[in-house]
PDB file of C-alpha atoms in Angstrom:
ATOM      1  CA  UNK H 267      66.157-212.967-158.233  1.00  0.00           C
ATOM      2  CA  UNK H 268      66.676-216.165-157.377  1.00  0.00           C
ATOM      3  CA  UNK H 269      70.498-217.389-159.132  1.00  0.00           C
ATOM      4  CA  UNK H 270      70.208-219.910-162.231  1.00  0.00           C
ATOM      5  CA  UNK H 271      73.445-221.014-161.448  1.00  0.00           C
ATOM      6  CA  UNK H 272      73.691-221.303-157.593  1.00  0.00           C
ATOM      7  CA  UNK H 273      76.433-223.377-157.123  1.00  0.00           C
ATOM      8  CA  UNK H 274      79.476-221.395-157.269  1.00  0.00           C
ATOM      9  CA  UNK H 275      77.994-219.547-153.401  1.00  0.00           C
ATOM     10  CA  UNK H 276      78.573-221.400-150.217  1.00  0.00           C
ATOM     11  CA  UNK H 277      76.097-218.825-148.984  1.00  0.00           C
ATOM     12  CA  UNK H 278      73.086-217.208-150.607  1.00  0.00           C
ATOM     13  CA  UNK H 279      70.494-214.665-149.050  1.00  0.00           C
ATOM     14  CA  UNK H 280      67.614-213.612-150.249  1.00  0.00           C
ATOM     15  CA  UNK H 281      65.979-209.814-149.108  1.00  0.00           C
ATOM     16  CA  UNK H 282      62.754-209.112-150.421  1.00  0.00           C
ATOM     17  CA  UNK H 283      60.323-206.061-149.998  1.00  0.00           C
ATOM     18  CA  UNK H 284      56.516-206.293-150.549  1.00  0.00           C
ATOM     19  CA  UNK H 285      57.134-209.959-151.387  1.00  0.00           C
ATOM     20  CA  UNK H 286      53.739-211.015-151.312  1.00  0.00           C
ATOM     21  CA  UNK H 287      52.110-211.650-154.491  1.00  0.00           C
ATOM     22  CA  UNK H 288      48.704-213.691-156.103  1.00  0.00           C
ATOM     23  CA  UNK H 289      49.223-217.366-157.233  1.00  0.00           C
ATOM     24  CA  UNK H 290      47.632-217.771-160.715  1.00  0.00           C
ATOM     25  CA  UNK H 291      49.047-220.525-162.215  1.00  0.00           C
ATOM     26  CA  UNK H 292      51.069-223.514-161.667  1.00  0.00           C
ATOM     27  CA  UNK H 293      52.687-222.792-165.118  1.00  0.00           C
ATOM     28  CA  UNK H 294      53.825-219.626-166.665  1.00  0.00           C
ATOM     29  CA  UNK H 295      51.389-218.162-169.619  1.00  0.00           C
ATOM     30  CA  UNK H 296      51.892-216.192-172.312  1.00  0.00           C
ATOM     31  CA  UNK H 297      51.071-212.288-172.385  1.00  0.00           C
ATOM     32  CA  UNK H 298      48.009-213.343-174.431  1.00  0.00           C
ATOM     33  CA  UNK H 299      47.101-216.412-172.042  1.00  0.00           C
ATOM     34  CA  UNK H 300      47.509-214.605-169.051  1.00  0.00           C
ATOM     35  CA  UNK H 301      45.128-211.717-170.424  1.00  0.00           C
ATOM     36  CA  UNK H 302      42.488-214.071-171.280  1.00  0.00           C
ATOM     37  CA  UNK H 303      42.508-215.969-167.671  1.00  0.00           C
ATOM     38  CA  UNK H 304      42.213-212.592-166.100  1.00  0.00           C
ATOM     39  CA  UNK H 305      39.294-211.153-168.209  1.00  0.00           C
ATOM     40  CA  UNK H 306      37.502-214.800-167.440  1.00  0.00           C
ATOM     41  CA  UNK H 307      38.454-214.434-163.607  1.00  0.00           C
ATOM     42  CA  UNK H 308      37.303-210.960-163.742  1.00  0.00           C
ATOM     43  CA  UNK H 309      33.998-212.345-164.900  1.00  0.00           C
ATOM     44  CA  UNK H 310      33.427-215.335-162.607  1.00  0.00           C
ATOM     45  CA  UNK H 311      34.029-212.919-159.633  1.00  0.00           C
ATOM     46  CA  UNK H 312      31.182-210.575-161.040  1.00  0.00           C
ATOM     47  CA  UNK H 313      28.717-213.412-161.077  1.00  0.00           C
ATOM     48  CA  UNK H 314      29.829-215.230-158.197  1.00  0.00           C
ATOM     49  CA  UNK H 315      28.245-213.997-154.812  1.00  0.00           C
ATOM     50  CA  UNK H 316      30.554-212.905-152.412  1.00  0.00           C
ATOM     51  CA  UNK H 317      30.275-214.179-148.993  1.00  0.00           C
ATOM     52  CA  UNK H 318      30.500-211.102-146.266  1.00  0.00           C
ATOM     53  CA  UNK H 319      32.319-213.573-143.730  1.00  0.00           C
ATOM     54  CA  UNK H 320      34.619-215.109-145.599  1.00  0.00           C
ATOM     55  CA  UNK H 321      35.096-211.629-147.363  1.00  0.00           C
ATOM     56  CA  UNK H 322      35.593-210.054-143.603  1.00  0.00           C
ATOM     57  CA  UNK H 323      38.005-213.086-142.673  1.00  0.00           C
ATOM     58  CA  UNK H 324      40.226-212.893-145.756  1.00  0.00           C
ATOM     59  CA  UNK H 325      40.344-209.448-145.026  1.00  0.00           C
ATOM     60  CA  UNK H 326      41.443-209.348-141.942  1.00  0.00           C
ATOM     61  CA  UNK H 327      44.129-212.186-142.200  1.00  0.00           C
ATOM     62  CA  UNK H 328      45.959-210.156-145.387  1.00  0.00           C
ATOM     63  CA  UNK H 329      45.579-206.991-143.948  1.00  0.00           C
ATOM     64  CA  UNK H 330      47.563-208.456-140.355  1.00  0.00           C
ATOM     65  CA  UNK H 331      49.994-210.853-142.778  1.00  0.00           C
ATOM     66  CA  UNK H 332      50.824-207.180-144.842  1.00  0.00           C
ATOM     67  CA  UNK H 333      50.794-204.895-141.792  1.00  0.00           C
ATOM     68  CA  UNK H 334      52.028-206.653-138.578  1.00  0.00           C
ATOM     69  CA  UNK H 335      52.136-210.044-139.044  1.00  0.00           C
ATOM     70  CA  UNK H 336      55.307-212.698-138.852  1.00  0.00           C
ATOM     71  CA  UNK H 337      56.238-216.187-139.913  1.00  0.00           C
ATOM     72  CA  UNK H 338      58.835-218.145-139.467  1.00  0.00           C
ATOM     73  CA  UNK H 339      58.334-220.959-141.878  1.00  0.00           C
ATOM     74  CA  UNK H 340      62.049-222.502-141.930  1.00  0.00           C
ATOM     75  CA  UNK H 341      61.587-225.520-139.390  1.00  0.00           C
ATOM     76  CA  UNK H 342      58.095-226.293-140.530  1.00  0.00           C
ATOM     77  CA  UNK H 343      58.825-226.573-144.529  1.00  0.00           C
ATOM     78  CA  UNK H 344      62.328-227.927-144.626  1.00  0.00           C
ATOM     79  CA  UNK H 345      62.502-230.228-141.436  1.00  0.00           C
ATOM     80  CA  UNK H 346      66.156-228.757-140.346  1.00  0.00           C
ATOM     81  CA  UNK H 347      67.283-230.821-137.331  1.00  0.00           C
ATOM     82  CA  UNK H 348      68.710-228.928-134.559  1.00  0.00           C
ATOM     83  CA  UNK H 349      70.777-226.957-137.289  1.00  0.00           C
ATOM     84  CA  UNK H 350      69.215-224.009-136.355  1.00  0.00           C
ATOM     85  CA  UNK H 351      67.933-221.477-133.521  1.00  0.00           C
ATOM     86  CA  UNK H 352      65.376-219.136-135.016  1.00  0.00           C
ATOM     87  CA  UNK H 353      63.566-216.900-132.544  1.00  0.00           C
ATOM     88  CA  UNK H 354      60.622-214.871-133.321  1.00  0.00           C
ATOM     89  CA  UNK H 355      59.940-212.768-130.804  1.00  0.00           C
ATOM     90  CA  UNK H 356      57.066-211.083-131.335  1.00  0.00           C
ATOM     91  CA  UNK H 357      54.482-213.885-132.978  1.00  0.00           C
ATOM     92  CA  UNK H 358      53.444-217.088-132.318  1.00  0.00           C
ATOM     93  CA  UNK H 359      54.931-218.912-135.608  1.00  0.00           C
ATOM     94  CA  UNK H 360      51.513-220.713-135.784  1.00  0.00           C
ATOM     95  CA  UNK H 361      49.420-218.408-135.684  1.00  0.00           C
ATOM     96  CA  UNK H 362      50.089-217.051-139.419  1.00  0.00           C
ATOM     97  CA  UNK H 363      50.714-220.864-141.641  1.00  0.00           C
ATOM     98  CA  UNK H 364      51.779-220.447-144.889  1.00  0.00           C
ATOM     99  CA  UNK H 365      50.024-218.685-148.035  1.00  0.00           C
ATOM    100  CA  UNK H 366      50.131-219.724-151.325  1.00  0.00           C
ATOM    101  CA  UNK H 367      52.631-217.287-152.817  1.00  0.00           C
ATOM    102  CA  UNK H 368      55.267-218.709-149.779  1.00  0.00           C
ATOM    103  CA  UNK H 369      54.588-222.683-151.287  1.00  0.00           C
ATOM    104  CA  UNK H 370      55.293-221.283-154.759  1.00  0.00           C
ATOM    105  CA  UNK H 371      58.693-219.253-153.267  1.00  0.00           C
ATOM    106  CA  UNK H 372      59.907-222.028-151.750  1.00  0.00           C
ATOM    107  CA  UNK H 373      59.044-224.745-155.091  1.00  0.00           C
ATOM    108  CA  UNK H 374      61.159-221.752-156.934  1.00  0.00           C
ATOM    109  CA  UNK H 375      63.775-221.893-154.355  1.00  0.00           C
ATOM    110  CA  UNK H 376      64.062-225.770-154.055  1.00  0.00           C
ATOM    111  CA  UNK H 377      63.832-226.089-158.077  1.00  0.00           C
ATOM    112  CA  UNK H 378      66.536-223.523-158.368  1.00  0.00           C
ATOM    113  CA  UNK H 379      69.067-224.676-155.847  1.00  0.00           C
ATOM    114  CA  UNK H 380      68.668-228.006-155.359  1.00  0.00           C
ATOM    115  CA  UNK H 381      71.965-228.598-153.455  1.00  0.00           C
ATOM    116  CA  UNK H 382      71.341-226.447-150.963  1.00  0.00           C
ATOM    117  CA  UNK H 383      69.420-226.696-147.757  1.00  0.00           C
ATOM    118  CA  UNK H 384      67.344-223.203-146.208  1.00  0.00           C
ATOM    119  CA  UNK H 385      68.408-222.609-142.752  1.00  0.00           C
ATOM    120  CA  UNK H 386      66.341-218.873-142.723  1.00  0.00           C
ATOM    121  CA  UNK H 387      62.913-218.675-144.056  1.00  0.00           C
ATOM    122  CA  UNK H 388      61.414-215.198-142.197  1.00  0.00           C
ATOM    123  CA  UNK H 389      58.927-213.085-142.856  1.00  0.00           C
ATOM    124  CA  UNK H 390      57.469-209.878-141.354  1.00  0.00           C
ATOM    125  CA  UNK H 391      54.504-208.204-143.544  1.00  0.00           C
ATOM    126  CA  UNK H 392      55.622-208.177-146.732  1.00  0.00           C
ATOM    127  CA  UNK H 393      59.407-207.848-145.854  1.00  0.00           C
ATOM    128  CA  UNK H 394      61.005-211.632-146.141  1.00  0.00           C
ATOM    129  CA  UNK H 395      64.611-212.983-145.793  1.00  0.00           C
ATOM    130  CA  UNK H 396      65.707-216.531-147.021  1.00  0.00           C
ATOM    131  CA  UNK H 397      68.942-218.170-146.208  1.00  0.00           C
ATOM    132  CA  UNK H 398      70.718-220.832-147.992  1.00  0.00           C
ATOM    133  CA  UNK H 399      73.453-222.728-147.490  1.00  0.00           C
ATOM    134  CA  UNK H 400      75.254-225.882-149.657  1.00  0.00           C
ATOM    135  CA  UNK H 401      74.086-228.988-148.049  1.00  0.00           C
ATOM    136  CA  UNK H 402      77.365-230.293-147.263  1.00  0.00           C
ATOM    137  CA  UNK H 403      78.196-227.143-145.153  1.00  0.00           C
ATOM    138  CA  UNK H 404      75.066-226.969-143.171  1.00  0.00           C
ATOM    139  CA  UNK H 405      76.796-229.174-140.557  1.00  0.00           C
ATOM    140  CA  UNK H 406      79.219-225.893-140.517  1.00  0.00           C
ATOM    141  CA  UNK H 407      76.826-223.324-139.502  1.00  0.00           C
ATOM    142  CA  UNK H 408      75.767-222.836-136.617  1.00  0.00           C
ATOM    143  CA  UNK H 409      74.742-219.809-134.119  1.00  0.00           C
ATOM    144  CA  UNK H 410      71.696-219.388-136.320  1.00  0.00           C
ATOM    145  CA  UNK H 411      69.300-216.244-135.219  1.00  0.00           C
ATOM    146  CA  UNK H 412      66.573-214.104-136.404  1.00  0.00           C
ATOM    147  CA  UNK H 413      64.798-210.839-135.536  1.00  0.00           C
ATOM    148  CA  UNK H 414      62.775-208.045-137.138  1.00  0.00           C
ATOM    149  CA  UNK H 415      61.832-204.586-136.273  1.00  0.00           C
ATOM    150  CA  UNK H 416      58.912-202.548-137.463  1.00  0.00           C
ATOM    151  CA  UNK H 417      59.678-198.925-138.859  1.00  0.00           C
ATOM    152  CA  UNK H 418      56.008-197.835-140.196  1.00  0.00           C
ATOM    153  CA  UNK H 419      53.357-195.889-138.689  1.00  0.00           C
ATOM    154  CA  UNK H 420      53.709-195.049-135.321  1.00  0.00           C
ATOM    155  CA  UNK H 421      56.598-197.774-134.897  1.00  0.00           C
ATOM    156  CA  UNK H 422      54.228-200.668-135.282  1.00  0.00           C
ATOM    157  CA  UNK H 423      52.828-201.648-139.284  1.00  0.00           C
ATOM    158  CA  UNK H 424      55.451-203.699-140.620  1.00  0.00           C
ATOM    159  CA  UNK H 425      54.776-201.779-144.378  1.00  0.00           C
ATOM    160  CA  UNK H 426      58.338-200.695-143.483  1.00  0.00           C
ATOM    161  CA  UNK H 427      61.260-201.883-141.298  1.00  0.00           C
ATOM    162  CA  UNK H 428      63.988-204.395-141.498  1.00  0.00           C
ATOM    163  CA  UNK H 429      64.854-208.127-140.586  1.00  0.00           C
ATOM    164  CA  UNK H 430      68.321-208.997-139.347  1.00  0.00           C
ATOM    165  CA  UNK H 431      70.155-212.388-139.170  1.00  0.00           C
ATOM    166  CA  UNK H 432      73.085-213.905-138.438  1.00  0.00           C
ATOM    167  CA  UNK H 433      74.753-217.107-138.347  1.00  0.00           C
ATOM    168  CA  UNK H 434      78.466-218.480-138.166  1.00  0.00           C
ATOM    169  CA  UNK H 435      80.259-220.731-140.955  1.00  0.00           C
ATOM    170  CA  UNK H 436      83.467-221.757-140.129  1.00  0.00           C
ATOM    171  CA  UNK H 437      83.927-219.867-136.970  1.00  0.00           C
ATOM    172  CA  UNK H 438      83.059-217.237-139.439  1.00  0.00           C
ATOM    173  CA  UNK H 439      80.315-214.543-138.125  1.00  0.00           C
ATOM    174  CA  UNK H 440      77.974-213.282-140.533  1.00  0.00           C
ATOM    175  CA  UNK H 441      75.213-211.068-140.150  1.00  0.00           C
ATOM    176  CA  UNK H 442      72.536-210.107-142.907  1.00  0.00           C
ATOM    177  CA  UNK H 443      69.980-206.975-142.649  1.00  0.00           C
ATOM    178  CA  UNK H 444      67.202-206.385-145.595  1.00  0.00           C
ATOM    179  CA  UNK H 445      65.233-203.646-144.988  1.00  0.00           C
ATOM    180  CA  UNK H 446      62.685-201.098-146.224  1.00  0.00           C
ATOM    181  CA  UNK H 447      63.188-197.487-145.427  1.00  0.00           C
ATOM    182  CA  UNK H 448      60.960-194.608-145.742  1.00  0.00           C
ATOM    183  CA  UNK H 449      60.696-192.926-149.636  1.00  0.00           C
ATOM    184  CA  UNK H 450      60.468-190.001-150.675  1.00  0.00           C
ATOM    185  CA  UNK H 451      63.242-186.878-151.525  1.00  0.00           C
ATOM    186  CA  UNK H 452      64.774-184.496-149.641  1.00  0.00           C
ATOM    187  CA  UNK H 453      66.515-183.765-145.961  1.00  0.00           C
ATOM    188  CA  UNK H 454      63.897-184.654-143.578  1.00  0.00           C
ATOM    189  CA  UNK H 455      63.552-188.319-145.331  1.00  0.00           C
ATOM    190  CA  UNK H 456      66.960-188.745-145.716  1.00  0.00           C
ATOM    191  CA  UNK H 457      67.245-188.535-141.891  1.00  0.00           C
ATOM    192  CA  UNK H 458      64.490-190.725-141.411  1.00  0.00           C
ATOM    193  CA  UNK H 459      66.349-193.048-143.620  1.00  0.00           C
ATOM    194  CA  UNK H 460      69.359-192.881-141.619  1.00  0.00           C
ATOM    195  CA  UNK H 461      66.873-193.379-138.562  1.00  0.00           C
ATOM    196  CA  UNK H 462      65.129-196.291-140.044  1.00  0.00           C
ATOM    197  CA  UNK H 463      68.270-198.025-139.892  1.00  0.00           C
ATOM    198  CA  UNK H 464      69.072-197.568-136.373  1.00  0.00           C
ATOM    199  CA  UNK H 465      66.040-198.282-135.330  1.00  0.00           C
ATOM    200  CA  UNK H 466      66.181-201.574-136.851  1.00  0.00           C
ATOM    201  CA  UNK H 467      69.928-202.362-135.911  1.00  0.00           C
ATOM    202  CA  UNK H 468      69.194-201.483-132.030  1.00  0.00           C
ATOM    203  CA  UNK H 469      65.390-202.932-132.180  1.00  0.00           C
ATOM    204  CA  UNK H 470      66.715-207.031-134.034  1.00  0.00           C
ATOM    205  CA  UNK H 471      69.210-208.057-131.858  1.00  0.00           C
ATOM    206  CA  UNK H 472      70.399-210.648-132.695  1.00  0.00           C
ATOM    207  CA  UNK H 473      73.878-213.336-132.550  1.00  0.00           C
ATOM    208  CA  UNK H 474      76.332-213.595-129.681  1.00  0.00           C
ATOM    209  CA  UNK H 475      76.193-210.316-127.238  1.00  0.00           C
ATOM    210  CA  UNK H 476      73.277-209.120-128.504  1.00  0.00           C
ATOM    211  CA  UNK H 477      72.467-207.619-125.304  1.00  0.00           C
ATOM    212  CA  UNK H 478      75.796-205.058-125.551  1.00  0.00           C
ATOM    213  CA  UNK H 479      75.815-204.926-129.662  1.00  0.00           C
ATOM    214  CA  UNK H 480      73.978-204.558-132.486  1.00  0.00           C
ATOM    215  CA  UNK H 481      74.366-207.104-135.788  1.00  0.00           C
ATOM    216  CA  UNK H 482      76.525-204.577-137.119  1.00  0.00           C
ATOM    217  CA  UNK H 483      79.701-204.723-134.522  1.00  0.00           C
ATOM    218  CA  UNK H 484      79.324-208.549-133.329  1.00  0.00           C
ATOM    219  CA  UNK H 485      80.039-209.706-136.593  1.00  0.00           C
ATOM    220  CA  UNK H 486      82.797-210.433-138.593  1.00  0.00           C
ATOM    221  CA  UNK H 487      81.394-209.119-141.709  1.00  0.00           C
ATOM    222  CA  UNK H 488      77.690-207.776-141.832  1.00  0.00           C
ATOM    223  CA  UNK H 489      75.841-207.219-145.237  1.00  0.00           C
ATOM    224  CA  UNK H 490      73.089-204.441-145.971  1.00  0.00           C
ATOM    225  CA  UNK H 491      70.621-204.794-148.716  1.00  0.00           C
ATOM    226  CA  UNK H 492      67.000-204.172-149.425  1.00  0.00           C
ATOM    227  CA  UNK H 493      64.660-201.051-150.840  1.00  0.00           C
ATOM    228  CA  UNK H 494      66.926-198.833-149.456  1.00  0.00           C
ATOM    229  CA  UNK H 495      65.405-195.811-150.780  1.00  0.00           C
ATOM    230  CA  UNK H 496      68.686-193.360-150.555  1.00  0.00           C
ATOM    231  CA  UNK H 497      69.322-191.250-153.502  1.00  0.00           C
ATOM    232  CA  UNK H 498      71.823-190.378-155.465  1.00  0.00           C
ATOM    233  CA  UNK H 499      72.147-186.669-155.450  1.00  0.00           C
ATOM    234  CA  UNK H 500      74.106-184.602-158.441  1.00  0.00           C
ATOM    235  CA  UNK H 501      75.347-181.102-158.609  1.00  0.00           C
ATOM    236  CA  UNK H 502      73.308-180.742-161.203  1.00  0.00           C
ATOM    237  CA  UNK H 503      70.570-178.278-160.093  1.00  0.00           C
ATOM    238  CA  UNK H 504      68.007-178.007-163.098  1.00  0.00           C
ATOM    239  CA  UNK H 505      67.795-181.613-164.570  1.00  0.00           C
ATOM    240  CA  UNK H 506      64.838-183.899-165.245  1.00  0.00           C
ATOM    241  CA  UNK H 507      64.513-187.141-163.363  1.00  0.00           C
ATOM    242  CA  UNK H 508      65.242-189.174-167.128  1.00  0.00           C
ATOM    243  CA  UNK H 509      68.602-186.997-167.303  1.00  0.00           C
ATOM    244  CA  UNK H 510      69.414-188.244-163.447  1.00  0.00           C
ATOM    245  CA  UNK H 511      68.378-191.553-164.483  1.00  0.00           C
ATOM    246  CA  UNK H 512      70.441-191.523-167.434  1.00  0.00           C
ATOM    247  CA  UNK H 513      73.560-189.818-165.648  1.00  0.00           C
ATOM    248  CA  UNK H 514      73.646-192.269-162.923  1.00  0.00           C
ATOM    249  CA  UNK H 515      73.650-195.146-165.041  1.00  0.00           C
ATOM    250  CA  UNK H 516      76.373-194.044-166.798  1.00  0.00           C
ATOM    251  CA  UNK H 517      78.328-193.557-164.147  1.00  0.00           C
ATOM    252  CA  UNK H 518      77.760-197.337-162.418  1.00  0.00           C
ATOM    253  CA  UNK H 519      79.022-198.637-166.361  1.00  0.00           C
ATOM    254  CA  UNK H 520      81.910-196.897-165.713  1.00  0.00           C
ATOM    255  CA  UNK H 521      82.549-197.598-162.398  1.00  0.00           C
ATOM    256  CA  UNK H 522      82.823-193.948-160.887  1.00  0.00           C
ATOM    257  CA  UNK H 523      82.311-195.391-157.169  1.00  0.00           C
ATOM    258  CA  UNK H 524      83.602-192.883-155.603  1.00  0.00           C
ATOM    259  CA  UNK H 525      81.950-189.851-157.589  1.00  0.00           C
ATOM    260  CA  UNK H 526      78.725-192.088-156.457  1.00  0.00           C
TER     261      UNK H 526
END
């Protein structure tokens, strides 16, 4: 979620998984509102006749955007001056312009946080990390860099993997990883968990000696969030999932970290 009261953070990053989503309205509408407008939409797209190219073309660009596709939208939307040094990689930033659901992120963002200033706008597929920092300390930060890493099929769909940044305030280094790891219980996943995040840490290199470390040792202080997917496991052997569920919580209200 993006804070309601931002301005107690020098810093803020946002990690989001399958962070694309429909634009329907401009304003928010009631439950009853928002049932009516879809029953109506479902209705106009009944009697409207589809057109096979544009059907083939819209196709194609959401299935690349979801799957494979990156954007680096940070220069582009907020105009940062040679604040920053953002390098994609793998994609021609141009070739995949912005979407409607990344204009209505960023009027949340800028709404939200007005005294800050976005130095990190990335997305690959439907992963997508945002960066903020207070506008008076963007003339602070420097070192800025970006990478990502696919994790899905085969190594290459972007349904799961992990972007990594980093950036330096204060003579501060700071790296940042969001990621989405493979689902699913049991040994073999949680290895491929564990996997996943290698992967990603060796594949995004990224910051100052890159070439001989990974975002996690040429940093001061690196930061891991995202769908993780790791479980919490109890000794428990016959209970329901609603009894885990209920377990669990009770143990993060009480703080029991390290039973966790």
């Amino acid at each position: 979620n993006v804070p309601t009261e931002p301005g107690k953070f020098d810093v803020i990053v946002l990690g989001m998984q399958e962070a694309t989503f429909d634009v329907v309205s401009k304003e928010m509408d009631s439950d009853e509102e928002a049932a009516s407008r879809a029953t109506e939409e479902s209705k106009k797209k009944k009697k409207k006749k589809k057109n096979p190219i544009k059907k083939a073309y819209k196709a194609v660009v959401g299935t690349t955007r979801t799957l494979v596709g990156s954007s680096d939208n940070t220069k582009e939307v907020y105009g940062v001056p040679e604040l920053r040094r953002v390098i994609d990689r793998d994609a021609d930033r141009k070739s995949f312009s912005y979407f409607g659901d990344t204009h209505a992120l960023h009027g949340l963002v800028k709404d939200r946080c007005p005294s800050y200033t976005t130095i990190v706008d990335y997305n690959r597929g439907q992963m997508r990390m945002m960066i903020l920092v207070k506008t008076g300390l963007k003339d602070q930060v420097t070192d800025i860099d970006v990478d990502a890493e696919n994790t899905g099929l085969v190594g290459v769909l972007a349904n799961k993997g992990g972007i990594v940044s980093s950036i330096t305030v204060r003579n501060t280094r700071l790296s940042f990883m969001t990621a989405h790891l493979e689902a699913h219980e049991g040994g073999k996943h949680y290895m491929n968990r564990n996997s996943n995040l290698a992967e990603i840490l060796s594949g995004a290199r990224v910051g100052q000696g890159h070439k001989y470390f990974d975002a996690s040792l040429n940093s001061h202080h690196a930061f891991f969030c995202g769908d993780l997917n790791y479980r919490v496991v109890l000794p428990e052997k016959e209970i329901d999932q609603e009894e885990h569920k209920r377990i669990v919580r009770d143990m993060v209200e009480k703080e029991e970290w390290s039973a966790l």
